[in-house]
PDB file of C-alpha atoms and ligand atoms in Angstrom:
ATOM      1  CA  UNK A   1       0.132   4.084 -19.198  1.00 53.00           C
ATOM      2  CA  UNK A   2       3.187   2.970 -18.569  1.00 59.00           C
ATOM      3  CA  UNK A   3       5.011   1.115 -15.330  1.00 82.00           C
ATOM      4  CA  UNK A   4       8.608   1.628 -14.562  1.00 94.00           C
ATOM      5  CA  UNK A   5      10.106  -1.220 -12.792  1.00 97.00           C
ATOM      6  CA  UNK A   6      13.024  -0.644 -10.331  1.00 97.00           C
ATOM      7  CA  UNK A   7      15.017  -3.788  -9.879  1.00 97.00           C
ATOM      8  CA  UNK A   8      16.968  -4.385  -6.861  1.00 97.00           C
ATOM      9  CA  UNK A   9      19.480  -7.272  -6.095  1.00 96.00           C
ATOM     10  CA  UNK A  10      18.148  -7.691  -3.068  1.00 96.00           C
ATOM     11  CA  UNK A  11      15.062  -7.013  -0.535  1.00 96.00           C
ATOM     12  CA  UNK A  12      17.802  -4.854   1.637  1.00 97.00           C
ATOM     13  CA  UNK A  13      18.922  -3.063  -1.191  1.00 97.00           C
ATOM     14  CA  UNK A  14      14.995  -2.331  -2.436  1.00 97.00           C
ATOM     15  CA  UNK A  15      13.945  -1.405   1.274  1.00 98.00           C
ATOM     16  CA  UNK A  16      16.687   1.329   1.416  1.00 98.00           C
ATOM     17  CA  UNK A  17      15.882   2.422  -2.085  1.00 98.00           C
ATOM     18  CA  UNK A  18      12.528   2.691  -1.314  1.00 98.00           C
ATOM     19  CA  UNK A  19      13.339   4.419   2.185  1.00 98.00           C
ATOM     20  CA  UNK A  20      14.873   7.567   0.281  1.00 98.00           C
ATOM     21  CA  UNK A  21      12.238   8.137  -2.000  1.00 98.00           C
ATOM     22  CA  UNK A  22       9.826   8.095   0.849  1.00 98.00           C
ATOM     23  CA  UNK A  23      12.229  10.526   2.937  1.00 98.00           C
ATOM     24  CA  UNK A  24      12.338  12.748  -0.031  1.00 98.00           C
ATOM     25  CA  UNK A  25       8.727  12.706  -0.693  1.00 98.00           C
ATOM     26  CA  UNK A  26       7.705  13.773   2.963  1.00 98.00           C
ATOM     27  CA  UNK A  27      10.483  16.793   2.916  1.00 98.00           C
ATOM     28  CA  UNK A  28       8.638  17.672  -0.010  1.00 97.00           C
ATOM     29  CA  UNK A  29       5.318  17.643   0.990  1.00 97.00           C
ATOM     30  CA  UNK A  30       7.357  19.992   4.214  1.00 97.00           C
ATOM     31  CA  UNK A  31       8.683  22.425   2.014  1.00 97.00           C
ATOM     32  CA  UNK A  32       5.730  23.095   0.416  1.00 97.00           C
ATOM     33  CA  UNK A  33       3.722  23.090   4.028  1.00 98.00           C
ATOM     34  CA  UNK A  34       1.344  20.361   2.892  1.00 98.00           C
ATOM     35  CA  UNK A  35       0.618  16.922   4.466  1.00 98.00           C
ATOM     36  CA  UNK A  36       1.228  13.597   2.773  1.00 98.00           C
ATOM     37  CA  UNK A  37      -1.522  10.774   2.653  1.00 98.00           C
ATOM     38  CA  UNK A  38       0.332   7.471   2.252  1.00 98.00           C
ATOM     39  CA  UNK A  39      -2.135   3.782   2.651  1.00 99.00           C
ATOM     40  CA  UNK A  40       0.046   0.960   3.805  1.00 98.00           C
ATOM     41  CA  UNK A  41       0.297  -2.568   2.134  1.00 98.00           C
ATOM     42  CA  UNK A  42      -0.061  -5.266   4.113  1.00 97.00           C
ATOM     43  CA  UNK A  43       1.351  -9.080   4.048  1.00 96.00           C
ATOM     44  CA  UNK A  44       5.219  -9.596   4.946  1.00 96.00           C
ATOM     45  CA  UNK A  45       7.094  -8.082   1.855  1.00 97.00           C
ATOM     46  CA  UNK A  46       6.635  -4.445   3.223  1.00 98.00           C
ATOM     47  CA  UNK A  47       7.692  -5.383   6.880  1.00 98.00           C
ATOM     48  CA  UNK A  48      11.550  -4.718   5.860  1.00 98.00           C
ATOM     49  CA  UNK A  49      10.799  -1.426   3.789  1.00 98.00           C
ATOM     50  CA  UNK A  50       8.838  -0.098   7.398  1.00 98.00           C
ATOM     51  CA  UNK A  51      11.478  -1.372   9.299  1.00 98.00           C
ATOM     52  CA  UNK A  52      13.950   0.826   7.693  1.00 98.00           C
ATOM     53  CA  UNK A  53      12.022   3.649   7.859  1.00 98.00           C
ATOM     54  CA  UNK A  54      12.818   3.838  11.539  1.00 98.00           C
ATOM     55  CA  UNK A  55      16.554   3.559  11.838  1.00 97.00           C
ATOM     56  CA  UNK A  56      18.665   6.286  10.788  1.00 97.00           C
ATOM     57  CA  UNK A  57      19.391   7.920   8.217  1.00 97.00           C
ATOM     58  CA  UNK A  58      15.819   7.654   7.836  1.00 97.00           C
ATOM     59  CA  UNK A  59      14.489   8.249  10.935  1.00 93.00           C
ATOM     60  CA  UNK A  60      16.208  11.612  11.546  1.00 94.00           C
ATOM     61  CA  UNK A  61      15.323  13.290   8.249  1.00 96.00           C
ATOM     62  CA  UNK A  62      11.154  11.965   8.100  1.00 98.00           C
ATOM     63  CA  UNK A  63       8.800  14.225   9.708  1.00 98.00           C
ATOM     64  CA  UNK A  64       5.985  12.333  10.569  1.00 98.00           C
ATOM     65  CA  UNK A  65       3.844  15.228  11.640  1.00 98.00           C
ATOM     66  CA  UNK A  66       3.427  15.564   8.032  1.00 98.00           C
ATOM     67  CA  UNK A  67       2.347  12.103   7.025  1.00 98.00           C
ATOM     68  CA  UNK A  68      -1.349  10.418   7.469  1.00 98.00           C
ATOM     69  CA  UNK A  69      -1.050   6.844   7.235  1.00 99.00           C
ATOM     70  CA  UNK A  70      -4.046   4.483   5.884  1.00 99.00           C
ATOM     71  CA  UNK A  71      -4.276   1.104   5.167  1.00 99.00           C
ATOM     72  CA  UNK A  72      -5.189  -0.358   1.228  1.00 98.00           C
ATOM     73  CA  UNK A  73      -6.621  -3.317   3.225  1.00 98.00           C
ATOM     74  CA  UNK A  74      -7.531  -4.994   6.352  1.00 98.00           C
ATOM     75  CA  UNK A  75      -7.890  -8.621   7.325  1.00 98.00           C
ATOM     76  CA  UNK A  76     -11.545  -8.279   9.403  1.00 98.00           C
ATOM     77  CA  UNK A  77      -9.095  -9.560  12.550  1.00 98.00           C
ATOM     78  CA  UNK A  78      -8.567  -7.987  15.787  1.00 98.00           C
ATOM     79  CA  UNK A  79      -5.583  -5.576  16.223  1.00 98.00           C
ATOM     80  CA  UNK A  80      -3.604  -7.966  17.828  1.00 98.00           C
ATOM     81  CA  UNK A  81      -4.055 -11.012  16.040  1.00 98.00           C
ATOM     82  CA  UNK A  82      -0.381 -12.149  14.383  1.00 98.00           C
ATOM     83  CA  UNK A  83      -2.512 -11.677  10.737  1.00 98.00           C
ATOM     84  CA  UNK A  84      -3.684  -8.180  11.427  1.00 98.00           C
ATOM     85  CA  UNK A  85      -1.733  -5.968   8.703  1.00 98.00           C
ATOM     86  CA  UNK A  86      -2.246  -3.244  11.816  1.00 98.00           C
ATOM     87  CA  UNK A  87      -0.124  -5.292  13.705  1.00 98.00           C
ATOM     88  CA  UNK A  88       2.885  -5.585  11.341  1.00 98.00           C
ATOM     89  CA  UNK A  89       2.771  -1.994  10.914  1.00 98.00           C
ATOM     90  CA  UNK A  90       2.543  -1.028  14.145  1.00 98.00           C
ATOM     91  CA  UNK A  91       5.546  -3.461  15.523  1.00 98.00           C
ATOM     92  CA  UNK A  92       7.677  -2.691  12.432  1.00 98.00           C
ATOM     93  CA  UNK A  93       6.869   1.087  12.066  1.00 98.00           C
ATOM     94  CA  UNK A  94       4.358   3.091  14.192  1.00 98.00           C
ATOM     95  CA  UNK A  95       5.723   2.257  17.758  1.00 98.00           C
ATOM     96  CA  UNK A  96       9.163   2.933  16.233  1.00 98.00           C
ATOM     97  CA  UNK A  97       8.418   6.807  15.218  1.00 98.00           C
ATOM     98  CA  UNK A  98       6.908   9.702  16.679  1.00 97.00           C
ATOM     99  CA  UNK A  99       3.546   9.809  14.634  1.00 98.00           C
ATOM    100  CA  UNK A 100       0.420  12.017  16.269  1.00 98.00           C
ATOM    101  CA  UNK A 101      -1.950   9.189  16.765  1.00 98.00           C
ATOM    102  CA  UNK A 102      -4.428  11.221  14.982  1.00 98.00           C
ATOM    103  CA  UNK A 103      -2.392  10.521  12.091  1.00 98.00           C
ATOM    104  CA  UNK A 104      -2.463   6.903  11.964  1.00 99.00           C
ATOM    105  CA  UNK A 105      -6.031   5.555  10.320  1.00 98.00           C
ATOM    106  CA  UNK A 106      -6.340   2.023  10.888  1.00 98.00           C
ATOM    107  CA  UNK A 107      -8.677  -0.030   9.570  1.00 98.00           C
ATOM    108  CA  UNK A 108     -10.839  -1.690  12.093  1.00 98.00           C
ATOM    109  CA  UNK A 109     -10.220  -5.424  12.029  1.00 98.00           C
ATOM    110  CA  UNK A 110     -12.577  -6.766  15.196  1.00 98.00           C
ATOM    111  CA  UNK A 111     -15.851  -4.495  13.631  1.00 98.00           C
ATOM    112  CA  UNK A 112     -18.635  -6.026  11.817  1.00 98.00           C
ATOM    113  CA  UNK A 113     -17.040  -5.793   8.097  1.00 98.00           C
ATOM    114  CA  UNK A 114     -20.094  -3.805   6.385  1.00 98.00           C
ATOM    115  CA  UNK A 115     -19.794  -1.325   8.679  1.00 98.00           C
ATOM    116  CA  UNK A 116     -16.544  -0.956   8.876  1.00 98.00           C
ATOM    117  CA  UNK A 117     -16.056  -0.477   5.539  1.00 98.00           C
ATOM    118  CA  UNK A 118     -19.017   2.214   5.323  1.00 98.00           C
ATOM    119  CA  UNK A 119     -16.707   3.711   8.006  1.00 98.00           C
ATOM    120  CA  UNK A 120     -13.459   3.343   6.187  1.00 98.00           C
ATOM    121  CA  UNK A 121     -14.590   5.164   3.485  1.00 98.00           C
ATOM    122  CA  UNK A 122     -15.863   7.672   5.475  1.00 98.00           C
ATOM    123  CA  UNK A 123     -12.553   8.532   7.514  1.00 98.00           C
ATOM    124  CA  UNK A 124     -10.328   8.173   3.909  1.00 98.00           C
ATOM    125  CA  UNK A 125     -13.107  10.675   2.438  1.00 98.00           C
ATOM    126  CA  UNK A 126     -12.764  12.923   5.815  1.00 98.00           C
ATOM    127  CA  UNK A 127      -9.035  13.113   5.877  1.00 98.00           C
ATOM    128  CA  UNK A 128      -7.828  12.800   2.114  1.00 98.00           C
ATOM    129  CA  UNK A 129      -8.172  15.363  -0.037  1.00 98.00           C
ATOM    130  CA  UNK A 130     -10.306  14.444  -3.151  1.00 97.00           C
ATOM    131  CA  UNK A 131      -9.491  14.018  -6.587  1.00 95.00           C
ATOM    132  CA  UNK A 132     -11.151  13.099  -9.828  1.00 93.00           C
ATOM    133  CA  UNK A 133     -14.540  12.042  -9.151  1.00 91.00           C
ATOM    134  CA  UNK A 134     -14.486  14.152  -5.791  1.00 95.00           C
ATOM    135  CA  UNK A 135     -12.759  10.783  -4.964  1.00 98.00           C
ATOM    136  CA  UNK A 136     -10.155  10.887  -2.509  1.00 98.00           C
ATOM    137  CA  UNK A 137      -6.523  11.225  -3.952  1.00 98.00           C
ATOM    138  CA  UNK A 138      -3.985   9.533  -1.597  1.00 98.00           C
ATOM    139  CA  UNK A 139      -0.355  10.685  -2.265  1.00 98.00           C
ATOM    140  CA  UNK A 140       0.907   7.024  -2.176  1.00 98.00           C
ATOM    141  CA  UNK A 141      -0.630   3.911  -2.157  1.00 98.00           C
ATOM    142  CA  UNK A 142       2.194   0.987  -1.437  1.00 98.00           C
ATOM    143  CA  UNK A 143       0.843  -2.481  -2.662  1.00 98.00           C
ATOM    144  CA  UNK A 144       2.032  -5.691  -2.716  1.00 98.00           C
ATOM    145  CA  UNK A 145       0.977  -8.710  -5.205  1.00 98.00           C
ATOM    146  CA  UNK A 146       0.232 -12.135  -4.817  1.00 98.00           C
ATOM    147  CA  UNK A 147       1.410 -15.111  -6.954  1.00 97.00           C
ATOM    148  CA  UNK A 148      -2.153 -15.253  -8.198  1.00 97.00           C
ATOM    149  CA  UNK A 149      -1.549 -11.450  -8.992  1.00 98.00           C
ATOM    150  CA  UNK A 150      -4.199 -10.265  -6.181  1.00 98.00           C
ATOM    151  CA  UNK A 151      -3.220  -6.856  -4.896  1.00 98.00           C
ATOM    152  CA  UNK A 152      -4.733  -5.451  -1.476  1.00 98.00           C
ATOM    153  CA  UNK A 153      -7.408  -7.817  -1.182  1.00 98.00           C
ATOM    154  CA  UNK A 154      -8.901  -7.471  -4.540  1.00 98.00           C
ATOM    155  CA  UNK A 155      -8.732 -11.447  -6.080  1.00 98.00           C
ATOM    156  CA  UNK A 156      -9.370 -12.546  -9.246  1.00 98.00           C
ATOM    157  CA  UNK A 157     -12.821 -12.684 -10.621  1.00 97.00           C
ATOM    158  CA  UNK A 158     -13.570 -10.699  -7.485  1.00 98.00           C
ATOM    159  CA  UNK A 159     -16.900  -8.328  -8.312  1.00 97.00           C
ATOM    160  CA  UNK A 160     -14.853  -5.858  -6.632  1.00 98.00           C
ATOM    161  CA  UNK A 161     -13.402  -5.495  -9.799  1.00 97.00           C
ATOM    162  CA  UNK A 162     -15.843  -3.994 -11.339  1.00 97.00           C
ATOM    163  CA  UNK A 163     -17.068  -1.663  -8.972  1.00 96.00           C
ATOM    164  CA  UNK A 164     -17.012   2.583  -9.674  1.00 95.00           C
ATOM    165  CA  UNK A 165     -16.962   5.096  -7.317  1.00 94.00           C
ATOM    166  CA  UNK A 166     -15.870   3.797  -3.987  1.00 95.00           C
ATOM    167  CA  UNK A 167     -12.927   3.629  -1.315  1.00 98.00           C
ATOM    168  CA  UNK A 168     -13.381   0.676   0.016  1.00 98.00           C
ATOM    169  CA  UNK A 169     -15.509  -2.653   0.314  1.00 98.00           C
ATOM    170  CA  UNK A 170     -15.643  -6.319   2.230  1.00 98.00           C
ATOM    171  CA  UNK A 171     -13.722  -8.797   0.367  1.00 98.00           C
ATOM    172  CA  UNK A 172     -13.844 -12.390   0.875  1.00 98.00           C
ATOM    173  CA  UNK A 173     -10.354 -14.377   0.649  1.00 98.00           C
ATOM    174  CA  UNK A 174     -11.125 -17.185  -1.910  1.00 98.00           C
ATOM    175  CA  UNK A 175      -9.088 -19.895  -0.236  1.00 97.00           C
ATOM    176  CA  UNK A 176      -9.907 -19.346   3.374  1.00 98.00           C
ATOM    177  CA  UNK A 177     -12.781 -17.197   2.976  1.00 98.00           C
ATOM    178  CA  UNK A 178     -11.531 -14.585   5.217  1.00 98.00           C
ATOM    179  CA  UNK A 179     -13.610 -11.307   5.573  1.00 98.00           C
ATOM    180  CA  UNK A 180     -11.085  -8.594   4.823  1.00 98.00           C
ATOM    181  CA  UNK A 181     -11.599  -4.589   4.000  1.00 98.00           C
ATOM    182  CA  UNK A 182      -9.760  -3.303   1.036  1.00 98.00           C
ATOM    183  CA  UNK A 183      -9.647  -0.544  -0.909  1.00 98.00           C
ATOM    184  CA  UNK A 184     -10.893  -0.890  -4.057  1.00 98.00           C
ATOM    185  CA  UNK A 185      -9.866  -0.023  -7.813  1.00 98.00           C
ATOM    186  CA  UNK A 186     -11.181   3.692  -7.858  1.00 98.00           C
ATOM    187  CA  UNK A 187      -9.697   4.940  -5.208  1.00 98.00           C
ATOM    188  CA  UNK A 188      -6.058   3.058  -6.019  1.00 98.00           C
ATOM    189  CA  UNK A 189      -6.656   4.434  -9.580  1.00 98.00           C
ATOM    190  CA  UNK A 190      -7.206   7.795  -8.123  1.00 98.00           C
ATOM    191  CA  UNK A 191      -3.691   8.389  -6.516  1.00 98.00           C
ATOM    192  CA  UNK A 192      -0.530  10.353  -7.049  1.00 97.00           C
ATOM    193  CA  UNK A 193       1.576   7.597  -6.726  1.00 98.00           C
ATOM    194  CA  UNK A 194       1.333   3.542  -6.248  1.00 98.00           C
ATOM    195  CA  UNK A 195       4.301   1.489  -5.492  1.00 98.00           C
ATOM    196  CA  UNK A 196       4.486  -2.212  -5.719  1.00 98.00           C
ATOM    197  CA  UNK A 197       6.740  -3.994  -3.588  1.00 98.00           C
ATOM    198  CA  UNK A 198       7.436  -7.493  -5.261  1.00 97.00           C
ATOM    199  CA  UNK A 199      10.451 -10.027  -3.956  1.00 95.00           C
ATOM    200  CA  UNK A 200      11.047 -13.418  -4.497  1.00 89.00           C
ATOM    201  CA  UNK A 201      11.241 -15.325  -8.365  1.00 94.00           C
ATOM    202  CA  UNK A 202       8.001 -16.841  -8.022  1.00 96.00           C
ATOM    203  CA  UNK A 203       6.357 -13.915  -9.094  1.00 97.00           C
ATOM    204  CA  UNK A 204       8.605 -11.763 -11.256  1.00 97.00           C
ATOM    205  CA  UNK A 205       7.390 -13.505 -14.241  1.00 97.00           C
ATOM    206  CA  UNK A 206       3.990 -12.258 -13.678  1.00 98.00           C
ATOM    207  CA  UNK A 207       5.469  -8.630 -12.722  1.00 98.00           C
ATOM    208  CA  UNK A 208       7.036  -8.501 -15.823  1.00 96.00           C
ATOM    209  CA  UNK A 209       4.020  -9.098 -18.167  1.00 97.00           C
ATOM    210  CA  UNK A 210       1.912  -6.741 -16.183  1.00 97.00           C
ATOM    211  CA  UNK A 211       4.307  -3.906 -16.181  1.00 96.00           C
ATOM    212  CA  UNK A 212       4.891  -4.188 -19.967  1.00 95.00           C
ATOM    213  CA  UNK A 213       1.017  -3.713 -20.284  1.00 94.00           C
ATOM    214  CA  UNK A 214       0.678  -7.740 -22.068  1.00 96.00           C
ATOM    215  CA  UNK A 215      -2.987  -8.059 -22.777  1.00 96.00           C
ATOM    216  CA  UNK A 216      -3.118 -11.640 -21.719  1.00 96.00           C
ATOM    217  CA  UNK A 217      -2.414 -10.436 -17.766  1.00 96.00           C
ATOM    218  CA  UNK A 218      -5.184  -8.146 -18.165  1.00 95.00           C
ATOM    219  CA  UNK A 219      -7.486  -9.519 -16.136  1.00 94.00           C
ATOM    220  CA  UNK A 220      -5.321  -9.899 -12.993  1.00 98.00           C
ATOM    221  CA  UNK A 221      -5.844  -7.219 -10.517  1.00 98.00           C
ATOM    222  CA  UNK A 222      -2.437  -5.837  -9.975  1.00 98.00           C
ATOM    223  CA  UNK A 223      -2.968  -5.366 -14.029  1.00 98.00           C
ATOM    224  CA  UNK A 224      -6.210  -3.396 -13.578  1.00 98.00           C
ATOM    225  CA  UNK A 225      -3.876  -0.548 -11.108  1.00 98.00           C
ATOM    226  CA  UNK A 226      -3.890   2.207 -13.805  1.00 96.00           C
ATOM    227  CA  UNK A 227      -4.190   5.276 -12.403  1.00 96.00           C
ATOM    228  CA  UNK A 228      -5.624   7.962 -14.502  1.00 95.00           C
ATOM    229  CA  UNK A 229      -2.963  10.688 -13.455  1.00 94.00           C
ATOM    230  CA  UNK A 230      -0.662   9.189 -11.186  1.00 93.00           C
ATOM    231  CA  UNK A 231       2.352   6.730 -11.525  1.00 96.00           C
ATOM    232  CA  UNK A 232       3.173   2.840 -10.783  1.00 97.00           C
ATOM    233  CA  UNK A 233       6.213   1.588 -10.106  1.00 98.00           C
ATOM    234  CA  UNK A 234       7.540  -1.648  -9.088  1.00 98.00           C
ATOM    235  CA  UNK A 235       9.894  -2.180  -6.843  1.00 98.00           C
ATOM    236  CA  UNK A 236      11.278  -5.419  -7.524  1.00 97.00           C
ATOM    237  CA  UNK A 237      13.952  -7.693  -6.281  1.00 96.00           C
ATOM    238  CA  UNK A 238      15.990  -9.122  -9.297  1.00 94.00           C
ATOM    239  CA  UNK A 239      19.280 -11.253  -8.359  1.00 91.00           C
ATOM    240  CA  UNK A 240      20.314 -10.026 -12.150  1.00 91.00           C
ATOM    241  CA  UNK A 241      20.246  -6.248 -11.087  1.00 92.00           C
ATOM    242  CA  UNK A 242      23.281  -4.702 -11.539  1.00 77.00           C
ATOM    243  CA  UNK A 243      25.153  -7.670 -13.446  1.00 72.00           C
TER     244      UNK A 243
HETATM  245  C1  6PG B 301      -2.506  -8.761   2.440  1.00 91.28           C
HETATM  246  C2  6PG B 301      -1.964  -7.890   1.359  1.00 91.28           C
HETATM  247  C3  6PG B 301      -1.760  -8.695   0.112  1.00 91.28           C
HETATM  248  C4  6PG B 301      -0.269  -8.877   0.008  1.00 91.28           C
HETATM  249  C5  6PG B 301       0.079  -9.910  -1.029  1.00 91.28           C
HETATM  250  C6  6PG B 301       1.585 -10.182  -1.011  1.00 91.28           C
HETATM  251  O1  6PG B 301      -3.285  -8.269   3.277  1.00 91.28           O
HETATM  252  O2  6PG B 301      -2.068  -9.926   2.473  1.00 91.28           O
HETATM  253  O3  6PG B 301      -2.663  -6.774   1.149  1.00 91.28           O
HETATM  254  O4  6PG B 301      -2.251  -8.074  -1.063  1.00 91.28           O
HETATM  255  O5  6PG B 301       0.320  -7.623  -0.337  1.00 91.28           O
HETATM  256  O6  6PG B 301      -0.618 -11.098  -0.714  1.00 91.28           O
HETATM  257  O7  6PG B 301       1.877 -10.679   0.285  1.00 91.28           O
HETATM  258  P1  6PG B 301       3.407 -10.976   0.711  1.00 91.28           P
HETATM  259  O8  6PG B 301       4.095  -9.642   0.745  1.00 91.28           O
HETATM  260  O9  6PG B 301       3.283 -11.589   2.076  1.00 91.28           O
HETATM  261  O10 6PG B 301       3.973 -11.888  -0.349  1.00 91.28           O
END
């Protein structure tokens, strides 16, 4: 499977890149009179991508009616709290756009994190239609990765890893030992479409080696997002782009 990476001289120049292909993916889904199930990344790379979502031309040719938003993970916070990816979204997007509040499908920081996650699943399942393994099959799943190559809040060496046939499951940060809900490998692997949103040097090294499919990156989690029909790309920032 192959990953096409789409390099960008800078994060403005990404975000409005990024902007158009979501614009053009929602008329889509409106010409053909279906809805589109997107889950959100969290953490602050995506905060510029959502911001320009809501300023025009964007925010003129995006009919939100159309789109179901989700999360791919959850810090077990409460809605509020400056760490809630719920929060970011919500300042930088939601209260931006005209979006049925039936349509947004956050994950429920402040809730005991077992059941939330049971509950998760069970609103992704409701909502998004299913796929392979009468899992459901979200139309785009935007990630970001960390410089330890984490993606939602699946970590390295995480069990979650491993695990078959579910949406979603309580993670546990390794550094801070934060309870967080993420989405888990099936489910990512089950989509249309993932985009990675990657800026900064620090981790384009690591970008680079998992998008060209090196073995020795193998084991990192962004490396294990291989969806069985769907497509990755990275959107990456790359002060070389264009020379
Ligand atoms: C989270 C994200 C996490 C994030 C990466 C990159 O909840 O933090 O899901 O996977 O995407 O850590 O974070 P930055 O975009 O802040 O570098």
């Amino acid at each position: 499977m192959d990953s096409t990476i789409k390099r960008y001289s800078n994060s403005r120049e990404l975000a409005t890149a990024l902007a158009e292909e979501f614009a053009l993916t929602v008329r889509q889904a409106e010409l053909q009179d279906v809805e589109c199930f997107v889950a959100l990344a969290g953490g602050n790379t995506p905060r510029l991508f959502y911001e320009t979502l809501t300023v025009e031309p964007f925010v003129s040719m995006i009919n939100w009616s159309r789109v179901h938003l989700f999360w791919g993970d959850e810090r077990c916070v409460p809605p509020e709290d400056e760490q809630s990816n719920y929060r970011m979204a919500r300042e930088a997007l939601i209260d931006r756009i005209s979006i049925p509040a039936g349509n947004v499908h956050r994950i429920r920081g402040e809730a005991e994190p077992q059941r939330e996650a049971r509950r998760y699943e069970a609103e992704v399942r409701q909502y998004v239609p299913a796929g392979r393994g009468s899992l459901p099959q979200l139309d785009w799943i935007f990630l970001g990765m960390g410089e330890d190559g984490h993606t939602a809040s699946l970590f390295p060496e995480s069990a979650l890893l491993a695990q078959v046939g579910t949406v979603c499951a309580v993670a546990d940060h390794p550094q801070t030992g934060q309870k967080r809900i993420t989405m888990t490998l099936p489910v990512i692997n089950n989509a249309r479409r993932i985009a990675f949103l990657v800026t900064g040097d620090a981790k384009r090294p690591l970008v680079e080696k998992i998008a060209a499919g090196r073995p020795e990156v193998i084991a990192f989690p962004a490396a294990r997002v291989v969806p069985h029909d769907g497509v990755v790309e990275w959107y990456i920032e790359d002060p070389s782009a264009g020379r």
